[in-house]
């Protein structure tokens, strides 16, 4: 049976790691012990009437105290009302968390050579996957980080500390190669050893392009969608994504995802 927790937990730390990007540590060991890479939590700032609805955020990192799991971290970008309210909170405040939710990435234990592709804040969920792969002894994942500018390239040093090889693109050429991250992935698929799996999270346009590239090189690809959602557990059905197979129909990002086989869903951009 799936365990889902909901409670107000203490914020252990809350740091603006880059202008507009925050890392929040939460004292929630029971959730952190069972959360898998790619799963998410629904967050509400207590006492705030607006926004009324919880907001979804990926589990970004596990926190430990000695040998004990003590909690987990979120990494988020301020984009609107909910994330602005979160950014005002300080260590010691309580925040309402529901989770872990969703399916998470799969088959990680069977893969040896993986490409991990993050567009901007998409790195939030993928860092936790790299941590998991490092703990399982999967050798040196290649991580592709793409962003508009150097400000949007997060976690480079943390990923390298886990043994990942990090390759970077920025659209304004302020760090790494110039252009979209998908271009770098395409080049690597042409020249490097073919990966067993590509894992990705980022803007829809990036995921759509990447899915086409993965299909053309016949490499399986798991994408984590950040579809706007209201409940997070299959009641509101607001996060529908169209199935790619000829039979049509819909899947729901909250319960069927957020991670999908890129061949199984239609990605809008
Ligand atoms: C499963 C899942 C995991 C996520 N993990 C993270 C994470 O780890 N870190 C993080 O920073 N964000 C993550 N997101 C996105 C995050 O949920 C949204 O940025 C957040 O809900 C915005 O809330 P807000 O009230 O600040 O913005 P709102 O006021 O609701 O919206 C502000 C603007 O952003 C747009 N917007 C809102 N949500 C999204 C979205 N998902 N994609 C594109 N545009 C959007 C709105 O249309 C609007 O224009 C995740 C989303 C999902 C579904």
mmCIF file of C-alpha atoms and ligand atoms in Angstrom:
data_model
loop_
_atom_site.group_PDB
_atom_site.id
_atom_site.type_symbol
_atom_site.label_atom_id
_atom_site.label_comp_id
_atom_site.label_asym_id
_atom_site.label_seq_id
_atom_site.Cartn_x
_atom_site.Cartn_y
_atom_site.Cartn_z
ATOM 1 C CA UNK A 1 0.000 0.000 0.000
ATOM 2 C CA UNK A 2 1.167 3.501 -0.902
ATOM 3 C CA UNK A 3 1.924 5.801 2.042
ATOM 4 C CA UNK A 4 0.974 9.435 1.642
ATOM 5 C CA UNK A 5 1.654 11.839 4.502
ATOM 6 C CA UNK A 6 0.194 15.264 5.155
ATOM 7 C CA UNK A 7 1.342 17.571 7.890
ATOM 8 C CA UNK A 8 2.836 20.923 8.762
ATOM 9 C CA UNK A 9 6.606 20.519 9.048
ATOM 10 C CA UNK A 10 9.432 22.782 10.140
ATOM 11 C CA UNK A 11 11.564 24.596 7.585
ATOM 12 C CA UNK A 12 15.157 23.684 8.515
ATOM 13 C CA UNK A 13 16.853 26.058 6.102
ATOM 14 C CA UNK A 14 15.801 28.339 3.263
ATOM 15 C CA UNK A 15 18.399 29.903 1.007
ATOM 16 C CA UNK A 16 18.209 31.964 -2.188
ATOM 17 C CA UNK A 17 20.821 30.051 -4.188
ATOM 18 C CA UNK A 18 20.539 32.351 -7.234
ATOM 19 C CA UNK A 19 18.333 35.377 -7.836
ATOM 20 C CA UNK A 20 14.787 33.939 -7.979
ATOM 21 C CA UNK A 21 15.799 30.359 -7.068
ATOM 22 C CA UNK A 22 15.416 28.937 -3.547
ATOM 23 C CA UNK A 23 16.449 25.769 -1.730
ATOM 24 C CA UNK A 24 14.231 24.813 1.216
ATOM 25 C CA UNK A 25 15.082 22.059 3.727
ATOM 26 C CA UNK A 26 12.153 20.371 5.479
ATOM 27 C CA UNK A 27 12.072 18.234 8.626
ATOM 28 C CA UNK A 28 10.019 15.326 7.304
ATOM 29 C CA UNK A 29 12.009 12.062 7.791
ATOM 30 C CA UNK A 30 9.091 9.663 7.225
ATOM 31 C CA UNK A 31 8.393 11.165 3.802
ATOM 32 C CA UNK A 32 12.083 11.430 2.872
ATOM 33 C CA UNK A 33 12.639 7.742 3.706
ATOM 34 C CA UNK A 34 10.147 6.553 1.082
ATOM 35 C CA UNK A 35 10.227 9.267 -1.609
ATOM 36 C CA UNK A 36 11.667 8.032 -4.917
ATOM 37 C CA UNK A 37 13.379 10.199 -7.554
ATOM 38 C CA UNK A 38 10.749 11.863 -9.737
ATOM 39 C CA UNK A 39 8.073 11.906 -7.043
ATOM 40 C CA UNK A 40 6.647 15.209 -5.842
ATOM 41 C CA UNK A 41 4.866 16.884 -2.945
ATOM 42 C CA UNK A 42 1.983 19.379 -2.875
ATOM 43 C CA UNK A 43 2.854 22.480 -0.824
ATOM 44 C CA UNK A 44 0.684 25.040 0.938
ATOM 45 C CA UNK A 45 1.782 28.078 2.918
ATOM 46 C CA UNK A 46 -0.290 27.884 6.148
ATOM 47 C CA UNK A 47 -2.591 30.814 6.856
ATOM 48 C CA UNK A 48 -2.494 32.127 3.277
ATOM 49 C CA UNK A 49 -5.904 32.306 1.621
ATOM 50 C CA UNK A 50 -4.403 32.948 -1.776
ATOM 51 C CA UNK A 51 -3.404 30.908 -3.608
ATOM 52 C CA UNK A 52 -6.051 28.548 -2.317
ATOM 53 C CA UNK A 53 -4.625 25.473 -3.987
ATOM 54 C CA UNK A 54 -1.455 23.608 -3.148
ATOM 55 C CA UNK A 55 1.452 23.800 -5.602
ATOM 56 C CA UNK A 56 3.480 20.771 -6.803
ATOM 57 C CA UNK A 57 7.268 20.530 -6.285
ATOM 58 C CA UNK A 58 9.664 17.660 -6.884
ATOM 59 C CA UNK A 59 11.602 16.023 -4.100
ATOM 60 C CA UNK A 60 15.064 17.461 -4.790
ATOM 61 C CA UNK A 61 17.407 15.955 -2.205
ATOM 62 C CA UNK A 62 17.434 13.800 0.905
ATOM 63 C CA UNK A 63 18.763 15.311 4.144
ATOM 64 C CA UNK A 64 20.658 13.200 6.662
ATOM 65 C CA UNK A 65 21.820 13.662 10.223
ATOM 66 C CA UNK A 66 24.587 11.117 10.814
ATOM 67 C CA UNK A 67 23.133 7.829 9.528
ATOM 68 C CA UNK A 68 19.535 8.976 9.971
ATOM 69 C CA UNK A 69 17.364 10.441 7.225
ATOM 70 C CA UNK A 70 16.138 13.728 8.693
ATOM 71 C CA UNK A 71 14.191 15.319 5.868
ATOM 72 C CA UNK A 72 14.312 16.464 2.280
ATOM 73 C CA UNK A 73 14.856 19.560 0.177
ATOM 74 C CA UNK A 74 12.895 21.437 -2.457
ATOM 75 C CA UNK A 75 14.556 23.548 -5.137
ATOM 76 C CA UNK A 76 12.191 26.031 -6.710
ATOM 77 C CA UNK A 77 11.921 29.044 -8.960
ATOM 78 C CA UNK A 78 9.693 31.982 -8.084
ATOM 79 C CA UNK A 79 7.164 32.403 -10.902
ATOM 80 C CA UNK A 80 3.894 33.580 -9.311
ATOM 81 C CA UNK A 81 1.753 33.929 -6.221
ATOM 82 C CA UNK A 82 2.424 30.559 -4.557
ATOM 83 C CA UNK A 83 6.176 30.545 -5.023
ATOM 84 C CA UNK A 84 6.393 34.222 -3.965
ATOM 85 C CA UNK A 85 4.586 33.362 -0.704
ATOM 86 C CA UNK A 86 6.972 30.431 -0.167
ATOM 87 C CA UNK A 87 9.998 32.644 -0.758
ATOM 88 C CA UNK A 88 8.955 34.892 2.169
ATOM 89 C CA UNK A 89 9.165 32.023 4.672
ATOM 90 C CA UNK A 90 12.120 31.598 7.029
ATOM 91 C CA UNK A 91 13.805 28.739 8.894
ATOM 92 C CA UNK A 92 11.659 27.713 11.867
ATOM 93 C CA UNK A 93 8.352 28.458 10.077
ATOM 94 C CA UNK A 94 5.907 25.604 9.436
ATOM 95 C CA UNK A 95 4.816 24.657 5.911
ATOM 96 C CA UNK A 96 2.087 22.211 4.900
ATOM 97 C CA UNK A 97 3.312 19.236 2.835
ATOM 98 C CA UNK A 98 1.346 16.395 1.197
ATOM 99 C CA UNK A 99 3.184 13.479 -0.387
ATOM 100 C CA UNK A 100 5.075 11.694 -1.741
ATOM 101 C CA UNK A 101 2.938 11.620 -4.901
ATOM 102 C CA UNK A 102 3.302 10.335 -8.449
ATOM 103 C CA UNK A 103 5.207 7.441 -9.942
ATOM 104 C CA UNK A 104 8.845 8.564 -10.160
ATOM 105 C CA UNK A 105 11.558 7.458 -12.601
ATOM 106 C CA UNK A 106 11.855 3.728 -13.228
ATOM 107 C CA UNK A 107 14.398 1.064 -14.201
ATOM 108 C CA UNK A 108 17.223 3.114 -12.761
ATOM 109 C CA UNK A 109 18.775 -0.005 -11.237
ATOM 110 C CA UNK A 110 19.073 -1.715 -14.659
ATOM 111 C CA UNK A 111 20.848 1.126 -16.403
ATOM 112 C CA UNK A 112 24.611 1.571 -16.604
ATOM 113 C CA UNK A 113 25.069 4.434 -19.026
ATOM 114 C CA UNK A 114 22.540 7.227 -18.800
ATOM 115 C CA UNK A 115 22.015 10.712 -20.160
ATOM 116 C CA UNK A 116 20.182 13.111 -17.870
ATOM 117 C CA UNK A 117 18.804 16.261 -19.469
ATOM 118 C CA UNK A 118 17.594 19.227 -17.427
ATOM 119 C CA UNK A 119 16.102 22.432 -18.726
ATOM 120 C CA UNK A 120 16.382 25.157 -16.054
ATOM 121 C CA UNK A 121 14.563 24.245 -12.844
ATOM 122 C CA UNK A 122 13.963 20.741 -14.288
ATOM 123 C CA UNK A 123 17.198 19.872 -12.503
ATOM 124 C CA UNK A 124 15.220 19.878 -9.220
ATOM 125 C CA UNK A 125 13.923 16.322 -9.669
ATOM 126 C CA UNK A 126 16.907 15.064 -11.681
ATOM 127 C CA UNK A 127 19.467 15.839 -8.977
ATOM 128 C CA UNK A 128 17.692 13.328 -6.725
ATOM 129 C CA UNK A 129 17.866 10.757 -9.530
ATOM 130 C CA UNK A 130 21.621 11.313 -9.893
ATOM 131 C CA UNK A 131 21.998 10.877 -6.117
ATOM 132 C CA UNK A 132 20.064 7.602 -6.336
ATOM 133 C CA UNK A 133 22.175 6.366 -9.285
ATOM 134 C CA UNK A 134 25.364 7.288 -7.404
ATOM 135 C CA UNK A 135 24.177 5.318 -4.347
ATOM 136 C CA UNK A 136 23.405 2.326 -6.593
ATOM 137 C CA UNK A 137 26.872 2.553 -8.150
ATOM 138 C CA UNK A 138 25.803 3.425 -11.691
ATOM 139 C CA UNK A 139 28.921 4.818 -13.291
ATOM 140 C CA UNK A 140 29.178 8.456 -14.158
ATOM 141 C CA UNK A 141 25.876 9.649 -15.646
ATOM 142 C CA UNK A 142 26.293 12.385 -18.221
ATOM 143 C CA UNK A 143 24.177 15.357 -17.199
ATOM 144 C CA UNK A 144 23.189 18.037 -19.709
ATOM 145 C CA UNK A 145 22.122 21.336 -18.128
ATOM 146 C CA UNK A 146 20.458 23.960 -20.302
ATOM 147 C CA UNK A 147 19.218 27.427 -19.423
ATOM 148 C CA UNK A 148 18.552 30.864 -20.850
ATOM 149 C CA UNK A 149 21.542 32.252 -18.972
ATOM 150 C CA UNK A 150 24.190 31.345 -16.372
ATOM 151 C CA UNK A 151 21.679 32.296 -13.628
ATOM 152 C CA UNK A 152 19.498 29.342 -14.683
ATOM 153 C CA UNK A 153 22.273 26.723 -14.441
ATOM 154 C CA UNK A 154 21.907 25.135 -11.020
ATOM 155 C CA UNK A 155 23.535 22.269 -9.098
ATOM 156 C CA UNK A 156 26.620 21.919 -11.359
ATOM 157 C CA UNK A 157 29.079 21.437 -8.480
ATOM 158 C CA UNK A 158 26.677 19.191 -6.519
ATOM 159 C CA UNK A 159 26.213 16.944 -9.551
ATOM 160 C CA UNK A 160 29.968 16.767 -10.170
ATOM 161 C CA UNK A 161 30.478 15.855 -6.510
ATOM 162 C CA UNK A 162 28.254 12.806 -7.169
ATOM 163 C CA UNK A 163 30.521 11.762 -10.052
ATOM 164 C CA UNK A 164 28.405 13.079 -12.922
ATOM 165 C CA UNK A 165 29.990 14.571 -16.020
ATOM 166 C CA UNK A 166 28.191 17.878 -16.533
ATOM 167 C CA UNK A 167 27.811 19.534 -19.954
ATOM 168 C CA UNK A 168 26.220 22.975 -20.191
ATOM 169 C CA UNK A 169 24.466 25.134 -22.769
ATOM 170 C CA UNK A 170 23.030 28.614 -22.366
ATOM 171 C CA UNK A 171 21.001 30.496 -24.929
ATOM 172 C CA UNK A 172 22.989 33.723 -24.367
ATOM 173 C CA UNK A 173 26.335 31.880 -24.231
ATOM 174 C CA UNK A 174 27.029 33.152 -20.683
ATOM 175 C CA UNK A 175 28.143 29.622 -19.691
ATOM 176 C CA UNK A 176 29.038 26.500 -21.672
ATOM 177 C CA UNK A 177 28.108 26.149 -25.340
ATOM 178 C CA UNK A 178 25.644 28.498 -26.990
ATOM 179 C CA UNK A 179 22.178 27.233 -27.870
ATOM 180 C CA UNK A 180 19.574 24.740 -26.745
ATOM 181 C CA UNK A 181 20.515 21.765 -24.590
ATOM 182 C CA UNK A 182 18.868 19.383 -27.080
ATOM 183 C CA UNK A 183 21.521 20.256 -29.656
ATOM 184 C CA UNK A 184 24.259 19.114 -27.278
ATOM 185 C CA UNK A 185 22.386 15.871 -26.549
ATOM 186 C CA UNK A 186 21.970 15.202 -30.272
ATOM 187 C CA UNK A 187 25.711 15.733 -30.837
ATOM 188 C CA UNK A 188 26.530 13.366 -27.954
ATOM 189 C CA UNK A 189 24.224 10.684 -29.344
ATOM 190 C CA UNK A 190 26.083 10.939 -32.648
ATOM 191 C CA UNK A 191 29.573 10.750 -31.136
ATOM 192 C CA UNK A 192 29.430 9.040 -27.708
ATOM 193 C CA UNK A 193 28.480 5.533 -26.579
ATOM 194 C CA UNK A 194 24.701 5.190 -26.908
ATOM 195 C CA UNK A 195 23.037 5.496 -23.459
ATOM 196 C CA UNK A 196 20.665 2.835 -22.071
ATOM 197 C CA UNK A 197 18.221 5.538 -21.067
ATOM 198 C CA UNK A 198 17.611 9.271 -21.245
ATOM 199 C CA UNK A 199 15.886 10.917 -18.270
ATOM 200 C CA UNK A 200 14.623 14.471 -18.685
ATOM 201 C CA UNK A 201 12.690 17.303 -17.076
ATOM 202 C CA UNK A 202 12.237 20.838 -18.351
ATOM 203 C CA UNK A 203 10.059 23.057 -20.502
ATOM 204 C CA UNK A 204 7.542 21.308 -22.780
ATOM 205 C CA UNK A 205 9.288 22.517 -25.967
ATOM 206 C CA UNK A 206 12.562 20.962 -24.782
ATOM 207 C CA UNK A 207 10.855 17.677 -23.887
ATOM 208 C CA UNK A 208 9.087 17.535 -27.238
ATOM 209 C CA UNK A 209 12.328 18.041 -29.176
ATOM 210 C CA UNK A 210 14.231 15.626 -26.953
ATOM 211 C CA UNK A 211 11.570 12.930 -27.371
ATOM 212 C CA UNK A 212 11.909 13.200 -31.158
ATOM 213 C CA UNK A 213 15.717 12.979 -30.902
ATOM 214 C CA UNK A 214 15.550 9.960 -28.576
ATOM 215 C CA UNK A 215 13.145 8.213 -30.946
ATOM 216 C CA UNK A 216 15.379 8.874 -33.950
ATOM 217 C CA UNK A 217 18.351 7.280 -32.119
ATOM 218 C CA UNK A 218 16.128 4.514 -30.746
ATOM 219 C CA UNK A 219 17.014 5.301 -27.132
ATOM 220 C CA UNK A 220 14.289 4.954 -24.465
ATOM 221 C CA UNK A 221 13.481 8.250 -22.808
ATOM 222 C CA UNK A 222 11.604 9.043 -19.593
ATOM 223 C CA UNK A 223 10.270 12.571 -19.291
ATOM 224 C CA UNK A 224 8.908 14.237 -16.172
ATOM 225 C CA UNK A 225 6.065 16.616 -17.028
ATOM 226 C CA UNK A 226 5.323 19.752 -14.996
ATOM 227 C CA UNK A 227 1.702 20.060 -16.085
ATOM 228 C CA UNK A 228 -0.253 22.581 -14.011
ATOM 229 C CA UNK A 229 -2.345 20.620 -11.477
ATOM 230 C CA UNK A 230 -4.786 21.405 -8.690
ATOM 231 C CA UNK A 231 -5.034 18.376 -6.387
ATOM 232 C CA UNK A 232 -2.047 16.094 -7.070
ATOM 233 C CA UNK A 233 -3.837 12.786 -6.466
ATOM 234 C CA UNK A 234 -6.307 12.157 -9.277
ATOM 235 C CA UNK A 235 -9.480 13.884 -8.099
ATOM 236 C CA UNK A 236 -9.635 17.110 -10.123
ATOM 237 C CA UNK A 237 -8.382 15.501 -13.377
ATOM 238 C CA UNK A 238 -7.023 18.909 -14.400
ATOM 239 C CA UNK A 239 -3.594 17.611 -15.432
ATOM 240 C CA UNK A 240 -4.687 15.454 -18.392
ATOM 241 C CA UNK A 241 -2.161 14.709 -21.144
ATOM 242 C CA UNK A 242 -3.140 13.114 -24.421
ATOM 243 C CA UNK A 243 -1.970 9.551 -25.074
ATOM 244 C CA UNK A 244 0.226 9.140 -28.140
ATOM 245 C CA UNK A 245 -1.184 5.770 -29.241
ATOM 246 C CA UNK A 246 -3.737 5.503 -32.004
ATOM 247 C CA UNK A 247 -6.543 4.595 -29.564
ATOM 248 C CA UNK A 248 -6.432 8.119 -28.125
ATOM 249 C CA UNK A 249 -7.544 8.971 -24.585
ATOM 250 C CA UNK A 250 -5.821 10.703 -21.715
ATOM 251 C CA UNK A 251 -3.362 10.068 -18.893
ATOM 252 C CA UNK A 252 -3.039 12.217 -15.778
ATOM 253 C CA UNK A 253 0.266 13.734 -14.768
ATOM 254 C CA UNK A 254 -0.435 13.425 -11.032
ATOM 255 C CA UNK A 255 -1.318 9.719 -10.866
ATOM 256 C CA UNK A 256 -0.029 8.168 -14.135
ATOM 257 C CA UNK A 257 3.050 10.448 -14.063
ATOM 258 C CA UNK A 258 4.672 12.861 -13.665
ATOM 259 C CA UNK A 259 7.211 10.554 -15.363
ATOM 260 C CA UNK A 260 6.174 9.073 -18.719
ATOM 261 C CA UNK A 261 7.793 7.035 -21.449
ATOM 262 C CA UNK A 262 8.263 9.769 -24.060
ATOM 263 C CA UNK A 263 6.649 7.540 -26.733
ATOM 264 C CA UNK A 264 3.416 7.243 -24.748
ATOM 265 C CA UNK A 265 2.299 10.887 -24.496
ATOM 266 C CA UNK A 266 1.629 13.816 -26.813
ATOM 267 C CA UNK A 267 3.673 16.790 -25.633
ATOM 268 C CA UNK A 268 2.175 20.215 -26.258
ATOM 269 C CA UNK A 269 4.618 23.089 -26.679
HETATM 270 C C1 LIG B 1 5.040 17.255 -10.773
HETATM 271 C C2 LIG B 1 5.580 18.675 -10.753
HETATM 272 C C3 LIG B 1 6.787 18.943 -10.148
HETATM 273 C C4 LIG B 1 7.279 20.249 -10.106
HETATM 274 N N1 LIG B 1 8.484 20.469 -9.500
HETATM 275 C C5 LIG B 1 8.957 21.729 -9.423
HETATM 276 C C6 LIG B 1 10.181 21.986 -8.736
HETATM 277 O O1 LIG B 1 10.813 21.082 -8.179
HETATM 278 N N2 LIG B 1 10.620 23.275 -8.705
HETATM 279 C C7 LIG B 1 9.914 24.319 -9.292
HETATM 280 O O2 LIG B 1 10.363 25.466 -9.237
HETATM 281 N N3 LIG B 1 8.759 24.093 -9.941
HETATM 282 C C8 LIG B 1 8.256 22.839 -10.014
HETATM 283 N N4 LIG B 1 7.058 22.609 -10.633
HETATM 284 C C9 LIG B 1 6.330 23.776 -11.174
HETATM 285 C C10 LIG B 1 5.621 24.495 -10.017
HETATM 286 O O3 LIG B 1 4.601 23.665 -9.531
HETATM 287 C C11 LIG B 1 5.028 25.811 -10.494
HETATM 288 O O4 LIG B 1 6.068 26.694 -10.849
HETATM 289 C C12 LIG B 1 4.195 26.427 -9.391
HETATM 290 O O5 LIG B 1 3.006 25.688 -9.202
HETATM 291 C C13 LIG B 1 3.830 27.857 -9.730
HETATM 292 O O6 LIG B 1 3.008 28.346 -8.694
HETATM 293 P P1 LIG B 1 2.802 29.914 -8.474
HETATM 294 O O7 LIG B 1 1.579 30.068 -7.629
HETATM 295 O O8 LIG B 1 4.066 30.544 -8.004
HETATM 296 O O9 LIG B 1 2.554 30.442 -9.924
HETATM 297 P P2 LIG B 1 1.146 30.769 -10.599
HETATM 298 O O10 LIG B 1 0.704 32.112 -10.048
HETATM 299 O O11 LIG B 1 0.221 29.617 -10.466
HETATM 300 O O12 LIG B 1 1.596 30.908 -12.081
HETATM 301 C C14 LIG B 1 2.504 31.941 -12.524
HETATM 302 C C15 LIG B 1 2.783 31.737 -14.003
HETATM 303 O O13 LIG B 1 3.508 30.515 -14.204
HETATM 304 C C16 LIG B 1 2.764 29.643 -15.052
HETATM 305 N N5 LIG B 1 2.929 28.280 -14.538
HETATM 306 C C17 LIG B 1 2.506 27.794 -13.357
HETATM 307 N N6 LIG B 1 2.864 26.500 -13.220
HETATM 308 C C18 LIG B 1 3.538 26.172 -14.346
HETATM 309 C C19 LIG B 1 4.140 25.002 -14.826
HETATM 310 N N7 LIG B 1 4.144 23.878 -14.134
HETATM 311 N N8 LIG B 1 4.729 25.054 -16.059
HETATM 312 C C20 LIG B 1 4.728 26.169 -16.783
HETATM 313 N N9 LIG B 1 4.182 27.316 -16.385
HETATM 314 C C21 LIG B 1 3.577 27.321 -15.192
HETATM 315 C C22 LIG B 1 1.324 30.114 -14.967
HETATM 316 O O14 LIG B 1 0.600 29.782 -16.137
HETATM 317 C C23 LIG B 1 1.505 31.606 -14.849
HETATM 318 O O15 LIG B 1 1.745 32.217 -16.083
HETATM 319 C C24 LIG B 1 6.533 21.316 -10.701
HETATM 320 C C25 LIG B 1 5.309 21.048 -11.307
HETATM 321 C C26 LIG B 1 4.837 19.733 -11.333
HETATM 322 C C27 LIG B 1 3.504 19.457 -11.971
#
